[in-house]
PDB file of N, CA and C in Angstrom:
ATOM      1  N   UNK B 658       6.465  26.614  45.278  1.00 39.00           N
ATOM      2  CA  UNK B 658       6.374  27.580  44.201  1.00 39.00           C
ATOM      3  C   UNK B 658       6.433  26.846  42.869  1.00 39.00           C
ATOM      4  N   UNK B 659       5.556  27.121  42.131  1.00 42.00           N
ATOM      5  CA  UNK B 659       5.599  26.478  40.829  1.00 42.00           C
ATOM      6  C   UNK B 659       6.534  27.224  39.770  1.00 42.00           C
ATOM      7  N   UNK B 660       7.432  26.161  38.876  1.00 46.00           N
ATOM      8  CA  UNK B 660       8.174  26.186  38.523  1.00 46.00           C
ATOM      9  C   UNK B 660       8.104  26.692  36.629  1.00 46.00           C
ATOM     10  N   UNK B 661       7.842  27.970  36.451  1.00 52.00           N
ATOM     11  CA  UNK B 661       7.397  28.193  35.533  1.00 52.00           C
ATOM     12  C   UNK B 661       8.555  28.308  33.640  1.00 52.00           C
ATOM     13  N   UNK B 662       9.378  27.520  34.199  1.00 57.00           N
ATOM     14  CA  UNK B 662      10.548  27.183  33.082  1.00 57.00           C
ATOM     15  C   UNK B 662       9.489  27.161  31.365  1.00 57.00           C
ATOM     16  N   UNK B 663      10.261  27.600  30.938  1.00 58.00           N
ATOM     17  CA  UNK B 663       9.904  27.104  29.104  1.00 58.00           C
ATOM     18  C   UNK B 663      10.426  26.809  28.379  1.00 58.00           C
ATOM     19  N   UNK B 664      10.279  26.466  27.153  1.00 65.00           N
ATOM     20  CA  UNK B 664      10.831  26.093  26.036  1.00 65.00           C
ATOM     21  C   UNK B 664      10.922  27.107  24.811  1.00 65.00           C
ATOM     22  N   UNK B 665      10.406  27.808  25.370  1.00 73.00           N
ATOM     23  CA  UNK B 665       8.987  29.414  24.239  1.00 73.00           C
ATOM     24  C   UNK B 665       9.938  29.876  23.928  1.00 73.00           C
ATOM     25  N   UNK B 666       9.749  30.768  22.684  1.00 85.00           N
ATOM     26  CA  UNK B 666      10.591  31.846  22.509  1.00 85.00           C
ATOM     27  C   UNK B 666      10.181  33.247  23.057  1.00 85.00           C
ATOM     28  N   UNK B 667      11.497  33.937  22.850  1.00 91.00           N
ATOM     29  CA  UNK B 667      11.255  34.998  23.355  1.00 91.00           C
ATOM     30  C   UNK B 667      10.479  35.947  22.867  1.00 91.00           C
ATOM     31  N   UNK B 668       9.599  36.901  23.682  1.00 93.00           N
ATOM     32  CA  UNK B 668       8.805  38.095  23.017  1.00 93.00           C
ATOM     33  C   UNK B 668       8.262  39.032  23.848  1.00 93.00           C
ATOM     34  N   UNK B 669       7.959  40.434  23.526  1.00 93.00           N
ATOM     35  CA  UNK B 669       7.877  41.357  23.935  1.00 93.00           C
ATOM     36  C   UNK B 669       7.419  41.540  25.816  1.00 93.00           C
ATOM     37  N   UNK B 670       7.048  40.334  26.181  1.00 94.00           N
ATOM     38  CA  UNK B 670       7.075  40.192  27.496  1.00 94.00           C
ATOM     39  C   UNK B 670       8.153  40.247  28.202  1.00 94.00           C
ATOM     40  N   UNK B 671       9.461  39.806  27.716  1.00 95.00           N
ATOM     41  CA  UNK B 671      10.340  39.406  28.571  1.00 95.00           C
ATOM     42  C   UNK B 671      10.891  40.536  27.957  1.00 95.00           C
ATOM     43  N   UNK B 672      11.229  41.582  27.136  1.00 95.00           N
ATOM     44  CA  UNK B 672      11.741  43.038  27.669  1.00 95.00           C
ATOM     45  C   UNK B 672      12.002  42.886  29.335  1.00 95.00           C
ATOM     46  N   UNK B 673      13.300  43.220  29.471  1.00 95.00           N
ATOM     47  CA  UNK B 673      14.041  43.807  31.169  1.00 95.00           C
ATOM     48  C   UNK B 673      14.378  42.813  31.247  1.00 95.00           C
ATOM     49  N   UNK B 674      14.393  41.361  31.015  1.00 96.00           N
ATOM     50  CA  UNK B 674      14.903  39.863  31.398  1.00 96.00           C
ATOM     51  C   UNK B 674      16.275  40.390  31.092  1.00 96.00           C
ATOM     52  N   UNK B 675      16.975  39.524  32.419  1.00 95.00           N
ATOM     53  CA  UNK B 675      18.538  39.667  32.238  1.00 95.00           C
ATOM     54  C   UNK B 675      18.652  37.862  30.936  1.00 95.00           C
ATOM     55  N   UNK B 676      19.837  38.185  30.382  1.00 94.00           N
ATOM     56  CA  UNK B 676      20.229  36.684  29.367  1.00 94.00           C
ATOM     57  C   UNK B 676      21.831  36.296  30.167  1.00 94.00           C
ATOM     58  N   UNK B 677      21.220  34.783  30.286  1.00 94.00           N
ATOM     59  CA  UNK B 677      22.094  34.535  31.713  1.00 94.00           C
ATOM     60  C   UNK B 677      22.751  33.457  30.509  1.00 94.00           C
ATOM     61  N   UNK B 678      24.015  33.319  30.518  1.00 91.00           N
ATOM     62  CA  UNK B 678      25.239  32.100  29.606  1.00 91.00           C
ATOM     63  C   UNK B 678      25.742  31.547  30.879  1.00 91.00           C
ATOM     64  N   UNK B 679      25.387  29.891  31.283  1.00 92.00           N
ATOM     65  CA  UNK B 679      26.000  29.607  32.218  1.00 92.00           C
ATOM     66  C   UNK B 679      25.354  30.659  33.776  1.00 92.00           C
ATOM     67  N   UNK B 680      26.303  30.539  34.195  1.00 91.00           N
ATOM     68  CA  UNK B 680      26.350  31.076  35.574  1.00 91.00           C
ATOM     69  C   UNK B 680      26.491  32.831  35.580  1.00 91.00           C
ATOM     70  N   UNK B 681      26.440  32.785  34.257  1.00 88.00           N
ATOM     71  CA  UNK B 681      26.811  34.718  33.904  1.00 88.00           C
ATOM     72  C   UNK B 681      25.971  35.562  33.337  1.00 88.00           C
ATOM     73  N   UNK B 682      25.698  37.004  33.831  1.00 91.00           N
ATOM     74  CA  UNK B 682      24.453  37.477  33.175  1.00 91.00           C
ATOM     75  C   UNK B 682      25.684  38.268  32.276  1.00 91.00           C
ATOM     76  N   UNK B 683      25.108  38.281  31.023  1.00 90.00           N
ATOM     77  CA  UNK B 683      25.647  38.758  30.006  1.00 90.00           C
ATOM     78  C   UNK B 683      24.857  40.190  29.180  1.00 90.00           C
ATOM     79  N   UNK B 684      23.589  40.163  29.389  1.00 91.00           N
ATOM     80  CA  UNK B 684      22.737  41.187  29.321  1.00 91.00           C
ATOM     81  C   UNK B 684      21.950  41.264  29.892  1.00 91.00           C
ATOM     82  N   UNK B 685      21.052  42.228  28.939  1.00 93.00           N
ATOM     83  CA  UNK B 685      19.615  42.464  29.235  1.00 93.00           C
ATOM     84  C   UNK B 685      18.776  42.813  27.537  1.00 93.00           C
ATOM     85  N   UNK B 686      17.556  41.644  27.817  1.00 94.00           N
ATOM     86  CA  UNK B 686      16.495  41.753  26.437  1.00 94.00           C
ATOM     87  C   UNK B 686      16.236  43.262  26.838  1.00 94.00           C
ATOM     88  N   UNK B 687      16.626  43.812  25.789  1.00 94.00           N
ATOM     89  CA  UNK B 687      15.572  45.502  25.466  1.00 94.00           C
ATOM     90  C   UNK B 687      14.823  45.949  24.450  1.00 94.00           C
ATOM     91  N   UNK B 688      14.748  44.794  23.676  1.00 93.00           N
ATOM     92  CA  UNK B 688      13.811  45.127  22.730  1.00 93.00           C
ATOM     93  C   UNK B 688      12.905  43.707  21.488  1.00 93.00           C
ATOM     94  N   UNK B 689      12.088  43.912  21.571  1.00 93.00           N
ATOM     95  CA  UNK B 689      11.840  42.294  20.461  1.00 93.00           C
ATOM     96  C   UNK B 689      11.130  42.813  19.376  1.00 93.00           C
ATOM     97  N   UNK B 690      11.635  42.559  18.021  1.00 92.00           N
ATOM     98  CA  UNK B 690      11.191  43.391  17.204  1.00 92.00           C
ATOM     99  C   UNK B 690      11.135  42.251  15.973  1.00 92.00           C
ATOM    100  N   UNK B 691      10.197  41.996  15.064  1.00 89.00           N
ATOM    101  CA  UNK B 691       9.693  41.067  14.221  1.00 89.00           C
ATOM    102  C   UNK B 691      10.083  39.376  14.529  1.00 89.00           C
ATOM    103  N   UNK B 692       9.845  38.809  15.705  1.00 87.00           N
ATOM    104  CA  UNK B 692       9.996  37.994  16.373  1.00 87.00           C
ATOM    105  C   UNK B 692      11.791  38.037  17.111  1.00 87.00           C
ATOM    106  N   UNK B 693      12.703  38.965  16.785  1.00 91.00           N
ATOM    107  CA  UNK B 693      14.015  38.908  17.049  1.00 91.00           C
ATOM    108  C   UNK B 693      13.771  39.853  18.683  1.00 91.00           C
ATOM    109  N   UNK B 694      14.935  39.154  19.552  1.00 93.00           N
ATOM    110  CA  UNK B 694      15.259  39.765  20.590  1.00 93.00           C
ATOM    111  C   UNK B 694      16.560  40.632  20.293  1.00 93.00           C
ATOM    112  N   UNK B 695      16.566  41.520  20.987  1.00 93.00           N
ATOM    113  CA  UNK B 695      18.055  42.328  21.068  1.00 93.00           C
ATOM    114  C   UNK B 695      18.035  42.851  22.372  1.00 93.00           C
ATOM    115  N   UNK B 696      19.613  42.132  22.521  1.00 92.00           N
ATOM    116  CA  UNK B 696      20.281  42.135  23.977  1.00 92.00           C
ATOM    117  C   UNK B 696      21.271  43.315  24.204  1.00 92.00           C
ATOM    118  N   UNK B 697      20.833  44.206  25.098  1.00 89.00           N
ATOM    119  CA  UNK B 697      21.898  45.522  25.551  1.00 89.00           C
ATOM    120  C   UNK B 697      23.124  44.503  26.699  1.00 89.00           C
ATOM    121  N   UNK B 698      24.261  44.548  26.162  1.00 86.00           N
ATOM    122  CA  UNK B 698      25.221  43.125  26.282  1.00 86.00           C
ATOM    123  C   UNK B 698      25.875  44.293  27.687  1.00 86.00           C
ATOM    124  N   UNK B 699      26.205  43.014  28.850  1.00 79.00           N
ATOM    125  CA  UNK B 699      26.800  43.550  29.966  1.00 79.00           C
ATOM    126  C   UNK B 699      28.208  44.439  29.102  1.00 79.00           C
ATOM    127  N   UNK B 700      29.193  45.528  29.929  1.00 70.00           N
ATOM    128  CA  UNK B 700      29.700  45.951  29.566  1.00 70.00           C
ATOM    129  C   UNK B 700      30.928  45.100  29.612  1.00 70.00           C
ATOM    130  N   UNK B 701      31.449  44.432  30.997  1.00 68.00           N
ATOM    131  CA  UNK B 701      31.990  43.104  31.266  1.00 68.00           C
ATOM    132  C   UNK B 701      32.100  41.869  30.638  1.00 68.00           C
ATOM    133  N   UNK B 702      31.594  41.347  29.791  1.00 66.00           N
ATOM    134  CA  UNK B 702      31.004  40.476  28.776  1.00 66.00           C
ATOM    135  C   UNK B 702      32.459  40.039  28.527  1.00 66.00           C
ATOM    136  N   UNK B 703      32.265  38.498  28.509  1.00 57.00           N
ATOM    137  CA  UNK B 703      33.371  38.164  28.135  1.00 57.00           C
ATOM    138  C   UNK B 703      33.972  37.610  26.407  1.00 57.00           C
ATOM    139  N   UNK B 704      34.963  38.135  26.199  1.00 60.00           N
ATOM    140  CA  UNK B 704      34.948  37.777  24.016  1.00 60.00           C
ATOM    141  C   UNK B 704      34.705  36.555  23.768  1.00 60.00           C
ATOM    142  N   UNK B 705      34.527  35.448  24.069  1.00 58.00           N
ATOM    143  CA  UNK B 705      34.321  34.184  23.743  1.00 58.00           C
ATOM    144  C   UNK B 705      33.342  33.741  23.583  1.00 58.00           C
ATOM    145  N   UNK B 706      32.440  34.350  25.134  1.00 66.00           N
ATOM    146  CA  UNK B 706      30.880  34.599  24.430  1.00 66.00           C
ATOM    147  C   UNK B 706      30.522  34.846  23.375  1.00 66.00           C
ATOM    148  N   UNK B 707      30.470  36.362  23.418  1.00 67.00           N
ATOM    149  CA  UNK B 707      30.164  37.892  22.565  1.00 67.00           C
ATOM    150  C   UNK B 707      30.302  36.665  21.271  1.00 67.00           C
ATOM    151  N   UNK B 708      31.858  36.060  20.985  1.00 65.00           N
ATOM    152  CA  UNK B 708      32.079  35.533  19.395  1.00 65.00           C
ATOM    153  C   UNK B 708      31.092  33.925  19.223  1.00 65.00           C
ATOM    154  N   UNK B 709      30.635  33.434  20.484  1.00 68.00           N
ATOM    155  CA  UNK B 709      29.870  32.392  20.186  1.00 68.00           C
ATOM    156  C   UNK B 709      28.810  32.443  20.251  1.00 68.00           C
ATOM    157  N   UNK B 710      27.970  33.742  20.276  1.00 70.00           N
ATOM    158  CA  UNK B 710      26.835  34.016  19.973  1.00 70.00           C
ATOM    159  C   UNK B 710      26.582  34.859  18.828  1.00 70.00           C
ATOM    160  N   UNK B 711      27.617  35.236  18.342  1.00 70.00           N
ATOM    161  CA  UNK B 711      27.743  36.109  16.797  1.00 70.00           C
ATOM    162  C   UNK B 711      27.115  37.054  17.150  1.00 70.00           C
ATOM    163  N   UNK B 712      27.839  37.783  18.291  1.00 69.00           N
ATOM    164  CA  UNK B 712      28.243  39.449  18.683  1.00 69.00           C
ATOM    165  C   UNK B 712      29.552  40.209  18.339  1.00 69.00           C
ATOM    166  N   UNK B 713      30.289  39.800  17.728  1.00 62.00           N
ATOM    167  CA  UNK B 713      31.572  40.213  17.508  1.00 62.00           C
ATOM    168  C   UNK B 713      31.052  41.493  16.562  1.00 62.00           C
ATOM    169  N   UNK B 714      30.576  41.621  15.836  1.00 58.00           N
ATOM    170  CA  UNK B 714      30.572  42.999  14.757  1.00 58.00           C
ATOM    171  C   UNK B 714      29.089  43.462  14.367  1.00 58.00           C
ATOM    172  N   UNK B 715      27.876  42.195  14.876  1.00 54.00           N
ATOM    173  CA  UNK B 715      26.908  42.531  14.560  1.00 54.00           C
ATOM    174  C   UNK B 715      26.575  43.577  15.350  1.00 54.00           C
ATOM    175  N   UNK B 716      25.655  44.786  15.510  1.00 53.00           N
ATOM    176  CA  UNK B 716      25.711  45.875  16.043  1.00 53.00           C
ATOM    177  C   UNK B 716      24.116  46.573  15.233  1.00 53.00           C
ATOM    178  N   UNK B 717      22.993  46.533  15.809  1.00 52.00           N
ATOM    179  CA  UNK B 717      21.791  47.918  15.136  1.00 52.00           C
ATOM    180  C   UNK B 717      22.548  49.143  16.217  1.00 52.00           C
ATOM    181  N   UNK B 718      22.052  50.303  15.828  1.00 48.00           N
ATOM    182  CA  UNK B 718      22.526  51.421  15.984  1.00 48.00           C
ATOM    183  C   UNK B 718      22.046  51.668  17.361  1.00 48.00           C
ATOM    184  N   UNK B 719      21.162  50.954  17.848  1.00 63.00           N
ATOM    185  CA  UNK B 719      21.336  51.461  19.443  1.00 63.00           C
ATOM    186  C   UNK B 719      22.464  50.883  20.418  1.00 63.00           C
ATOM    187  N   UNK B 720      23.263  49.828  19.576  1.00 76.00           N
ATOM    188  CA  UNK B 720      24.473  49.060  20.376  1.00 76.00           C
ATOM    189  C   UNK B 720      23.671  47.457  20.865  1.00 76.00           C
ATOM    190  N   UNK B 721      22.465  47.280  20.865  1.00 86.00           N
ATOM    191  CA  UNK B 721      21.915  46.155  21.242  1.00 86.00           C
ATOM    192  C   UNK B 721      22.271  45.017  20.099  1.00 86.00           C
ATOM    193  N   UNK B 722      22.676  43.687  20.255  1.00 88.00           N
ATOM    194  CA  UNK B 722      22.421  42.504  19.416  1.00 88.00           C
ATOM    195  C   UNK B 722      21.648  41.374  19.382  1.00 88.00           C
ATOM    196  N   UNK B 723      21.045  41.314  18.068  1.00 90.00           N
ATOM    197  CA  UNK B 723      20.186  40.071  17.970  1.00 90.00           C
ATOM    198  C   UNK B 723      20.484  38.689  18.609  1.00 90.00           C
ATOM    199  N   UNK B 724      19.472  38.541  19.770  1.00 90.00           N
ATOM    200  CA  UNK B 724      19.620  37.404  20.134  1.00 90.00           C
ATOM    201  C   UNK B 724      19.126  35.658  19.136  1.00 90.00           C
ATOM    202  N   UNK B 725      19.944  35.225  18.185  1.00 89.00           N
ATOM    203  CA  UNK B 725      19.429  34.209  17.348  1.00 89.00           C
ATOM    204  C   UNK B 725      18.114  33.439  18.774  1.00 89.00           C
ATOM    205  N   UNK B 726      17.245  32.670  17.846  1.00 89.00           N
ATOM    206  CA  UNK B 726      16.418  31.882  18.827  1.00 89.00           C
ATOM    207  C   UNK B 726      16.999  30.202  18.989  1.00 89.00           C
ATOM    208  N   UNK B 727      17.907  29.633  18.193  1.00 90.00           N
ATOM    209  CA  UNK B 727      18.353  28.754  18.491  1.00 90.00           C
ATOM    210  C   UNK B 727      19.298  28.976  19.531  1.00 90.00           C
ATOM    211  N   UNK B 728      20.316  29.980  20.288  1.00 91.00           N
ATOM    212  CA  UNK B 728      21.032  29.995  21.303  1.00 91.00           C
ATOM    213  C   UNK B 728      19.857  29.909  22.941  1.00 91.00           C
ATOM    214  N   UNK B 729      19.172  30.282  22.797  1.00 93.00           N
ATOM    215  CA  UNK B 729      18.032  29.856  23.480  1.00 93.00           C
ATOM    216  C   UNK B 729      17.493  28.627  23.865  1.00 93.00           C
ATOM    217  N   UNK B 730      18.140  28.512  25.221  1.00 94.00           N
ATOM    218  CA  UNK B 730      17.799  27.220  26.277  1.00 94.00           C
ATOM    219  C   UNK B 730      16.452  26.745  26.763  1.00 94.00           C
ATOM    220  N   UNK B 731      16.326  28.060  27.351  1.00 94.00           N
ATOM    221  CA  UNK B 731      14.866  28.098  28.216  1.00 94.00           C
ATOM    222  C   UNK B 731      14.671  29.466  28.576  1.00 94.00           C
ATOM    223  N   UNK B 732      13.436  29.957  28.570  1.00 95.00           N
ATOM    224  CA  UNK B 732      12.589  31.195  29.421  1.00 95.00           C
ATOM    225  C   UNK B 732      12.323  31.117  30.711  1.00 95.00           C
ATOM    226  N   UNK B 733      12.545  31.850  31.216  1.00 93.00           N
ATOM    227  CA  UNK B 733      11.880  31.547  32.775  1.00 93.00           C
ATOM    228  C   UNK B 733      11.795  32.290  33.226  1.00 93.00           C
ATOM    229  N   UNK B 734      10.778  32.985  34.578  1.00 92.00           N
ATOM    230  CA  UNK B 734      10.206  34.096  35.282  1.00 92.00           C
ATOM    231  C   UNK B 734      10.911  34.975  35.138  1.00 92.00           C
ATOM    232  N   UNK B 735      12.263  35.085  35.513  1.00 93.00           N
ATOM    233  CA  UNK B 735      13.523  36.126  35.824  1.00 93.00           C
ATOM    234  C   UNK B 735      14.605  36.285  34.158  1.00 93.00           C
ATOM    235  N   UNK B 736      14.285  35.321  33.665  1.00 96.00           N
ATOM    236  CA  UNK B 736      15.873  35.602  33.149  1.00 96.00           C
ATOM    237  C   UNK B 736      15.563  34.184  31.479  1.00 96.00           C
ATOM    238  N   UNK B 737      16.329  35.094  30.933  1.00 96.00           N
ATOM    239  CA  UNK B 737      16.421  34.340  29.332  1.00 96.00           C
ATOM    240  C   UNK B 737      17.867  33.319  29.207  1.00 96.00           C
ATOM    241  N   UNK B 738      17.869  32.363  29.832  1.00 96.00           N
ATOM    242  CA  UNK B 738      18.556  31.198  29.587  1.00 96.00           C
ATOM    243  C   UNK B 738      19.268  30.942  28.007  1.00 96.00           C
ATOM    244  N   UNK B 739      20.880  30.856  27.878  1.00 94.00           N
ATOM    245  CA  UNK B 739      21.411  30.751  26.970  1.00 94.00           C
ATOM    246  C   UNK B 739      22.091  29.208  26.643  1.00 94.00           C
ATOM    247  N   UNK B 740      21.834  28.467  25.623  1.00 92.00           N
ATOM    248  CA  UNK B 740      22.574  26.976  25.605  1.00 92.00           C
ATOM    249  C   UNK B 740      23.985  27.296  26.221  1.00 92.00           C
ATOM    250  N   UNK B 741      24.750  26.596  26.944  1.00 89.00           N
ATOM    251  CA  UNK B 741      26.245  26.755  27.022  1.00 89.00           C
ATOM    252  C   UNK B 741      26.962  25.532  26.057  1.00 89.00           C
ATOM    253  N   UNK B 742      26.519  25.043  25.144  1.00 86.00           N
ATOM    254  CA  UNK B 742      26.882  23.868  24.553  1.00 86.00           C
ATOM    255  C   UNK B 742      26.784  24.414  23.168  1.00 86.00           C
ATOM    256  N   UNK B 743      27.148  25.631  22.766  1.00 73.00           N
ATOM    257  CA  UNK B 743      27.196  26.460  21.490  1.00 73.00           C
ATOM    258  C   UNK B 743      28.416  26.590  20.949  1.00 73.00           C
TER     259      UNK B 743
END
């Protein structure tokens, strides 16, 4: 199976991609809107994350947060890869 990893940023394709930190899915992309992703954040989510991705207070009104594109590892078939070295 070919191994379709990237470097890309994210965009309106990967809507439904879970955003995996480490070994943990932490959301889901639900929306990409003027090149920005926003992540509907697991409810489980742990605060250390949430504060090292600068989720602590940021908030648009549907509850989703901007995923910055520098926390962004890699893209890949299933799932939006997060640096763990943030």
């Amino acid at each position: 199976m070919e191994n379709n990893d990237t470097d890309r940023s994210v965009t309106e394709d990967d809507v439904g991609k879970e955003v995996v930190y480490g070994e943990d899915t932490v959301g889901r992309i639900v929306d990409v809107r003027h090149g920005t992703a926003y992540v509907d954040p697991d409810p489980g989510i742990v605060e250390t994350i949430s504060a090292k991705l600068g989720w602590a207070d940021a908030s648009d009104e549907e509850g989703a947060y901007p995923l910055q594109e520098e926390t962004v590892a890699r893209v890949t078939d299933d799932a939006v890869r997060l640096r763990t070295d943030l």
